[in-house]
PDB file of C-alpha atoms and ligand atoms in Angstrom:
ATOM      1  CA  MET A  27       0.000   0.000   0.000  1.00 43.00           C
ATOM      2  CA  SER A  28       1.480   3.324  -1.016  1.00 47.00           C
ATOM      3  CA  ALA A  29       1.292   6.430   1.122  1.00 55.00           C
ATOM      4  CA  THR A  30      -1.189   9.170   0.351  1.00 63.00           C
ATOM      5  CA  PRO A  31       0.314  11.727  -2.001  1.00 69.00           C
ATOM      6  CA  ASP A  32       1.101  14.970  -0.249  1.00 58.00           C
ATOM      7  CA  ALA A  33      -1.697  17.403  -1.058  1.00 51.00           C
ATOM      8  CA  THR A  34       0.333  20.308   0.205  1.00 46.00           C
ATOM      9  CA  GLY A  35       3.549  19.362  -1.529  1.00 47.00           C
ATOM     10  CA  THR A  36       5.292  21.723  -3.888  1.00 47.00           C
ATOM     11  CA  GLU A  37       4.264  19.815  -6.989  1.00 53.00           C
ATOM     12  CA  ALA A  38       0.562  19.643  -6.053  1.00 57.00           C
ATOM     13  CA  THR A  39       0.468  23.290  -5.039  1.00 53.00           C
ATOM     14  CA  ALA A  40       2.226  24.518  -8.147  1.00 63.00           C
ATOM     15  CA  SER A  41       0.136  22.481 -10.556  1.00 81.00           C
ATOM     16  CA  GLY A  42      -3.199  22.745  -8.759  1.00 93.00           C
ATOM     17  CA  TRP A  43      -3.653  18.956  -8.608  1.00 95.00           C
ATOM     18  CA  HIS A  44      -5.090  17.558  -5.383  1.00 96.00           C
ATOM     19  CA  PRO A  45      -5.204  13.864  -4.434  1.00 96.00           C
ATOM     20  CA  LEU A  46      -8.741  12.577  -4.027  1.00 97.00           C
ATOM     21  CA  CYS A  47      -8.712   8.787  -3.701  1.00 97.00           C
ATOM     22  CA  ARG A  48      -7.120   5.618  -4.931  1.00 97.00           C
ATOM     23  CA  SER A  49      -7.952   4.592  -8.490  1.00 96.00           C
ATOM     24  CA  ALA A  50      -9.451   1.355  -7.148  1.00 96.00           C
ATOM     25  CA  ASP A  51     -11.952   3.369  -5.096  1.00 95.00           C
ATOM     26  CA  LEU A  52     -13.665   4.465  -8.321  1.00 95.00           C
ATOM     27  CA  ARG A  53     -15.362   1.531  -9.993  1.00 92.00           C
ATOM     28  CA  ALA A  54     -17.756   1.616 -12.936  1.00 88.00           C
ATOM     29  CA  GLY A  55     -21.341   1.388 -11.749  1.00 80.00           C
ATOM     30  CA  ALA A  56     -20.374   1.872  -8.109  1.00 86.00           C
ATOM     31  CA  GLU A  57     -20.838   4.841  -5.819  1.00 94.00           C
ATOM     32  CA  ALA A  58     -19.156   8.115  -6.657  1.00 97.00           C
ATOM     33  CA  VAL A  59     -16.398   9.487  -4.478  1.00 98.00           C
ATOM     34  CA  PRO A  60     -17.611  12.763  -2.937  1.00 98.00           C
ATOM     35  CA  PHE A  61     -15.451  15.716  -2.002  1.00 98.00           C
ATOM     36  CA  GLU A  62     -15.890  19.350  -1.062  1.00 98.00           C
ATOM     37  CA  VAL A  63     -14.583  22.366  -2.910  1.00 97.00           C
ATOM     38  CA  ARG A  64     -14.850  26.108  -2.563  1.00 97.00           C
ATOM     39  CA  TRP A  65     -16.585  27.234  -5.755  1.00 96.00           C
ATOM     40  CA  ARG A  66     -16.923  30.983  -6.304  1.00 93.00           C
ATOM     41  CA  GLY A  67     -16.438  31.448  -2.569  1.00 91.00           C
ATOM     42  CA  HIS A  68     -19.028  28.910  -1.451  1.00 94.00           C
ATOM     43  CA  VAL A  69     -18.386  25.430  -0.084  1.00 97.00           C
ATOM     44  CA  CYS A  70     -19.996  22.950  -2.488  1.00 96.00           C
ATOM     45  CA  ARG A  71     -20.128  19.213  -2.748  1.00 98.00           C
ATOM     46  CA  ALA A  72     -18.491  17.625  -5.750  1.00 98.00           C
ATOM     47  CA  PHE A  73     -18.147  14.071  -6.958  1.00 98.00           C
ATOM     48  CA  ALA A  74     -16.008  11.832  -9.119  1.00 98.00           C
ATOM     49  CA  VAL A  75     -17.236   8.814 -11.071  1.00 98.00           C
ATOM     50  CA  ARG A  76     -15.690   6.206 -13.293  1.00 97.00           C
ATOM     51  CA  TYR A  77     -17.273   5.796 -16.686  1.00 96.00           C
ATOM     52  CA  ARG A  78     -15.982   3.645 -19.561  1.00 95.00           C
ATOM     53  CA  GLY A  79     -12.563   3.498 -17.941  1.00 94.00           C
ATOM     54  CA  GLY A  80     -12.191   7.250 -17.488  1.00 96.00           C
ATOM     55  CA  VAL A  81     -12.582   9.382 -14.374  1.00 97.00           C
ATOM     56  CA  TYR A  82     -14.858  12.415 -14.437  1.00 98.00           C
ATOM     57  CA  GLY A  83     -15.601  15.025 -11.823  1.00 98.00           C
ATOM     58  CA  TYR A  84     -18.386  17.572 -11.407  1.00 98.00           C
ATOM     59  CA  LEU A  85     -19.847  19.923  -8.888  1.00 98.00           C
ATOM     60  CA  ASN A  86     -22.840  18.258  -7.260  1.00 98.00           C
ATOM     61  CA  ARG A  87     -25.063  21.036  -8.499  1.00 97.00           C
ATOM     62  CA  CYS A  88     -27.664  20.549 -11.198  1.00 98.00           C
ATOM     63  CA  SER A  89     -27.801  23.086 -14.015  1.00 98.00           C
ATOM     64  CA  HIS A  90     -31.591  23.268 -13.640  1.00 97.00           C
ATOM     65  CA  VAL A  91     -32.037  24.969 -10.263  1.00 97.00           C
ATOM     66  CA  GLY A  92     -28.807  24.129  -8.491  1.00 95.00           C
ATOM     67  CA  LEU A  93     -29.942  21.193  -6.369  1.00 97.00           C
ATOM     68  CA  GLU A  94     -27.675  18.268  -5.611  1.00 97.00           C
ATOM     69  CA  LEU A  95     -28.119  15.411  -8.050  1.00 97.00           C
ATOM     70  CA  ASP A  96     -27.633  12.148  -6.147  1.00 96.00           C
ATOM     71  CA  TRP A  97     -30.757  10.048  -5.640  1.00 95.00           C
ATOM     72  CA  GLN A  98     -29.096   8.180  -2.802  1.00 95.00           C
ATOM     73  CA  PRO A  99     -25.874   9.301  -1.148  1.00 96.00           C
ATOM     74  CA  ASN A 100     -23.158   9.171  -3.817  1.00 97.00           C
ATOM     75  CA  ARG A 101     -25.425   7.469  -6.373  1.00 97.00           C
ATOM     76  CA  PHE A 102     -25.612   9.460  -9.591  1.00 97.00           C
ATOM     77  CA  PHE A 103     -26.087   6.997 -12.446  1.00 96.00           C
ATOM     78  CA  ASP A 104     -29.532   6.096 -13.749  1.00 95.00           C
ATOM     79  CA  LEU A 105     -30.612   2.473 -13.911  1.00 93.00           C
ATOM     80  CA  THR A 106     -29.041   2.019 -17.356  1.00 93.00           C
ATOM     81  CA  GLY A 107     -25.646   3.110 -16.040  1.00 93.00           C
ATOM     82  CA  GLN A 108     -25.342   5.357 -19.077  1.00 95.00           C
ATOM     83  CA  TRP A 109     -26.402   8.742 -17.727  1.00 97.00           C
ATOM     84  CA  LEU A 110     -26.031  10.829 -14.598  1.00 97.00           C
ATOM     85  CA  VAL A 111     -29.524  11.594 -13.379  1.00 97.00           C
ATOM     86  CA  CYS A 112     -30.714  14.426 -11.195  1.00 98.00           C
ATOM     87  CA  ALA A 113     -33.010  13.103  -8.480  1.00 97.00           C
ATOM     88  CA  ALA A 114     -35.033  16.315  -8.265  1.00 97.00           C
ATOM     89  CA  HIS A 115     -36.642  16.555 -11.715  1.00 97.00           C
ATOM     90  CA  GLY A 116     -34.939  13.887 -13.796  1.00 97.00           C
ATOM     91  CA  ALA A 117     -32.462  15.772 -15.967  1.00 98.00           C
ATOM     92  CA  LEU A 118     -29.953  13.421 -17.616  1.00 98.00           C
ATOM     93  CA  PHE A 119     -26.303  14.284 -18.184  1.00 98.00           C
ATOM     94  CA  ASP A 120     -23.539  12.663 -20.206  1.00 98.00           C
ATOM     95  CA  PRO A 121     -21.015  11.309 -17.661  1.00 97.00           C
ATOM     96  CA  ALA A 122     -18.086  12.022 -19.969  1.00 97.00           C
ATOM     97  CA  SER A 123     -18.889  15.633 -20.805  1.00 98.00           C
ATOM     98  CA  GLY A 124     -21.504  16.815 -18.319  1.00 98.00           C
ATOM     99  CA  ARG A 125     -23.732  17.840 -21.240  1.00 98.00           C
ATOM    100  CA  CYS A 126     -27.463  17.762 -20.515  1.00 98.00           C
ATOM    101  CA  VAL A 127     -29.079  15.236 -22.859  1.00 98.00           C
ATOM    102  CA  ALA A 128     -32.668  15.222 -21.542  1.00 98.00           C
ATOM    103  CA  GLY A 129     -34.920  16.919 -19.025  1.00 97.00           C
ATOM    104  CA  PRO A 130     -34.945  20.452 -17.642  1.00 97.00           C
ATOM    105  CA  GLY A 131     -31.201  21.016 -17.237  1.00 96.00           C
ATOM    106  CA  ARG A 132     -30.060  24.474 -18.358  1.00 96.00           C
ATOM    107  CA  GLY A 133     -26.667  23.546 -19.698  1.00 97.00           C
ATOM    108  CA  PRO A 134     -23.878  21.223 -18.702  1.00 98.00           C
ATOM    109  CA  LEU A 135     -22.723  20.293 -15.232  1.00 98.00           C
ATOM    110  CA  GLN A 136     -19.738  22.225 -13.907  1.00 97.00           C
ATOM    111  CA  ALA A 137     -16.835  19.965 -14.806  1.00 98.00           C
ATOM    112  CA  ILE A 138     -13.783  19.496 -12.621  1.00 98.00           C
ATOM    113  CA  GLU A 139     -10.588  18.401 -14.326  1.00 97.00           C
ATOM    114  CA  MET A 140      -9.457  14.969 -13.148  1.00 97.00           C
ATOM    115  CA  ARG A 141      -6.466  12.738 -13.795  1.00 96.00           C
ATOM    116  CA  GLU A 142      -5.056   9.416 -12.646  1.00 96.00           C
ATOM    117  CA  ALA A 143      -1.407   8.698 -11.949  1.00 95.00           C
ATOM    118  CA  ASP A 144       0.371   5.948 -10.034  1.00 94.00           C
ATOM    119  CA  GLY A 145      -2.867   4.467  -8.749  1.00 95.00           C
ATOM    120  CA  TRP A 146      -4.292   7.738  -7.466  1.00 96.00           C
ATOM    121  CA  VAL A 147      -7.027  10.071  -8.688  1.00 97.00           C
ATOM    122  CA  TYR A 148      -6.474  13.831  -8.550  1.00 97.00           C
ATOM    123  CA  TRP A 149      -8.700  16.840  -9.131  1.00 97.00           C
ATOM    124  CA  ARG A 150      -7.446  20.206 -10.334  1.00 97.00           C
ATOM    125  CA  SER A 151      -8.204  23.541  -8.778  1.00 96.00           C
ATOM    126  CA  ARG A 152      -8.570  26.734 -10.785  1.00 94.00           C
ATOM    127  CA  TYR A 153      -9.300  30.401 -10.115  1.00 94.00           C
ATOM    128  CA  ASP A 154     -12.955  29.778  -9.184  1.00 95.00           C
ATOM    129  CA  LEU A 155     -12.514  26.297  -7.704  1.00 96.00           C
ATOM    130  CA  GLN A 156     -10.306  25.826  -4.664  1.00 95.00           C
ATOM    131  CA  PRO A 157      -9.766  23.241  -1.931  1.00 95.00           C
ATOM    132  CA  VAL A 158     -11.793  23.764   1.236  1.00 95.00           C
TER     133      VAL A 158
HETATM  134  S1  LIG B   4     -32.711  20.466 -10.037  1.00 90.25           S
HETATM  135 FE1  LIG B   4     -31.963  18.873 -11.342  1.00 90.25          FE
HETATM  136  S2  LIG B   4     -33.545  18.519 -12.759  1.00 90.25           S
HETATM  137 FE2  LIG B   4     -34.297  20.098 -11.477  1.00 90.25          FE
END
């Protein structure tokens, strides 16, 4: 078992990449891995999912009226496993792009850049998205 990458290390700080979880913690069709971010000054929930081998991250904030999407804690996929579904009014989103494909969504989900390296998953901060 390898040690947790140092989230405050020089490399992470300089590049904006923050360790989230082990790659094995994100499995297709399983629960998402939740995390918190400061988005535009407000603490928001976010989540990461695995889909078709890739890792994708989004703010847990629907583009319809800003409610959290999960229909059970950390469950975002619909029964087909193909779409992210908002529990409030049923908007469907493409897991790979965040694009709204059906329902009342008003645009895509707010994407968070993700990457995997050495068995770990990282998310990337930016000017409007910071660690809590
Ligand atoms: S808040 Fe998500 S569909 Fe309405």
